[in-house]
XYZ file of C-alpha atoms in Angstrom:
92
model
C -4.258 17.370 -25.643
C -4.754 13.590 -27.146
C -2.977 12.260 -30.808
C -6.475 13.388 -32.722
C -5.957 17.018 -31.460
C -2.489 17.434 -31.818
C -2.829 16.106 -35.547
C -5.605 18.771 -36.160
C -3.287 21.615 -34.643
C -0.359 20.826 -36.529
C -2.232 20.395 -39.932
C -3.679 24.107 -39.024
C -0.456 25.204 -38.062
C 1.553 24.188 -41.476
C -1.300 23.334 -43.740
C -0.736 19.849 -44.063
C -3.542 17.310 -44.482
C -4.435 15.673 -41.155
C -4.377 12.181 -42.956
C -0.442 13.238 -43.641
C 0.135 14.395 -39.828
C -1.468 11.554 -38.530
C 0.811 8.939 -40.528
C 3.887 10.661 -39.318
C 2.520 10.624 -35.758
C 2.020 6.831 -36.105
C 5.541 6.183 -37.897
C 7.056 8.247 -34.740
C 5.501 6.513 -31.895
C 6.085 3.183 -33.862
C 9.737 4.156 -34.397
C 9.958 5.199 -30.081
C 8.504 2.256 -29.147
C 10.756 0.039 -31.081
C 13.463 1.856 -30.118
C 12.849 1.948 -26.661
C 12.063 -1.652 -26.401
C 15.656 -2.064 -27.373
C 17.070 -0.228 -24.569
C 17.858 3.060 -26.448
C 16.984 6.496 -25.852
C 14.550 8.510 -27.783
C 15.691 12.405 -28.026
C 14.018 15.137 -29.289
C 16.604 18.027 -29.162
C 15.547 21.252 -27.291
C 12.201 19.191 -25.996
C 13.195 16.346 -24.133
C 14.283 12.913 -23.935
C 12.229 9.421 -23.276
C 14.543 7.018 -21.239
C 14.118 3.447 -20.908
C 14.316 2.610 -17.296
C 14.719 -0.658 -15.603
C 13.215 -1.120 -11.862
C 14.477 -4.289 -10.182
C 12.167 -6.345 -8.035
C 11.263 -4.594 -4.350
C 9.524 -5.031 -1.215
C 6.032 -3.488 -0.831
C 2.843 -3.096 1.327
C -0.671 -3.762 0.063
C -2.017 -0.454 1.443
C -5.382 -1.838 1.977
C -4.534 -4.957 3.519
C -1.731 -3.912 5.064
C 0.340 -7.426 3.673
C 3.979 -7.561 2.849
C 4.380 -8.105 -1.051
C 6.917 -8.509 -3.569
C 6.498 -6.192 -6.541
C 8.230 -7.754 -9.560
C 10.875 -6.180 -12.090
C 9.722 -4.492 -14.760
C 11.272 -2.172 -17.826
C 9.658 1.329 -18.083
C 9.813 4.629 -19.868
C 11.047 7.902 -18.134
C 10.537 11.704 -19.659
C 13.265 13.853 -19.016
C 12.588 17.392 -20.516
C 14.811 19.508 -22.694
C 16.774 22.633 -21.242
C 14.072 24.938 -23.672
C 11.229 23.007 -22.266
C 12.162 23.398 -18.686
C 12.495 27.322 -19.504
C 8.930 27.359 -21.225
C 7.537 25.565 -18.272
C 8.376 27.662 -15.875
C 7.697 31.281 -17.528
C 4.847 32.875 -15.640
C-alpha cells in the first residue's frame, strides 16, 4: 500500500476528504524525518517505533569481484513493531 492508497482508505473509513488526509500524512512524514534526523525515536503506541541507528564503518566483499572493500559509516532507521502489531501479524 502506498501513501495515496493509504489516504484513500483512511478517507473512506473516516469520512474526511482525501486532500485533508494527505496534508496530515505529509505533516507526519515531515515531522518524523526531522525528529529522526535529530536522533529521536518516533513512537506510535501499540503500532511500533522508528528508531535512528548508526552503522559504523566495516569491511566487506564485493560479491561480483570478491575484492575487499570498506563500507562507509552511515545513519539509518530501523522499525521496531509494537506488541499489538506483532500479535496481529501472527494471527492465522
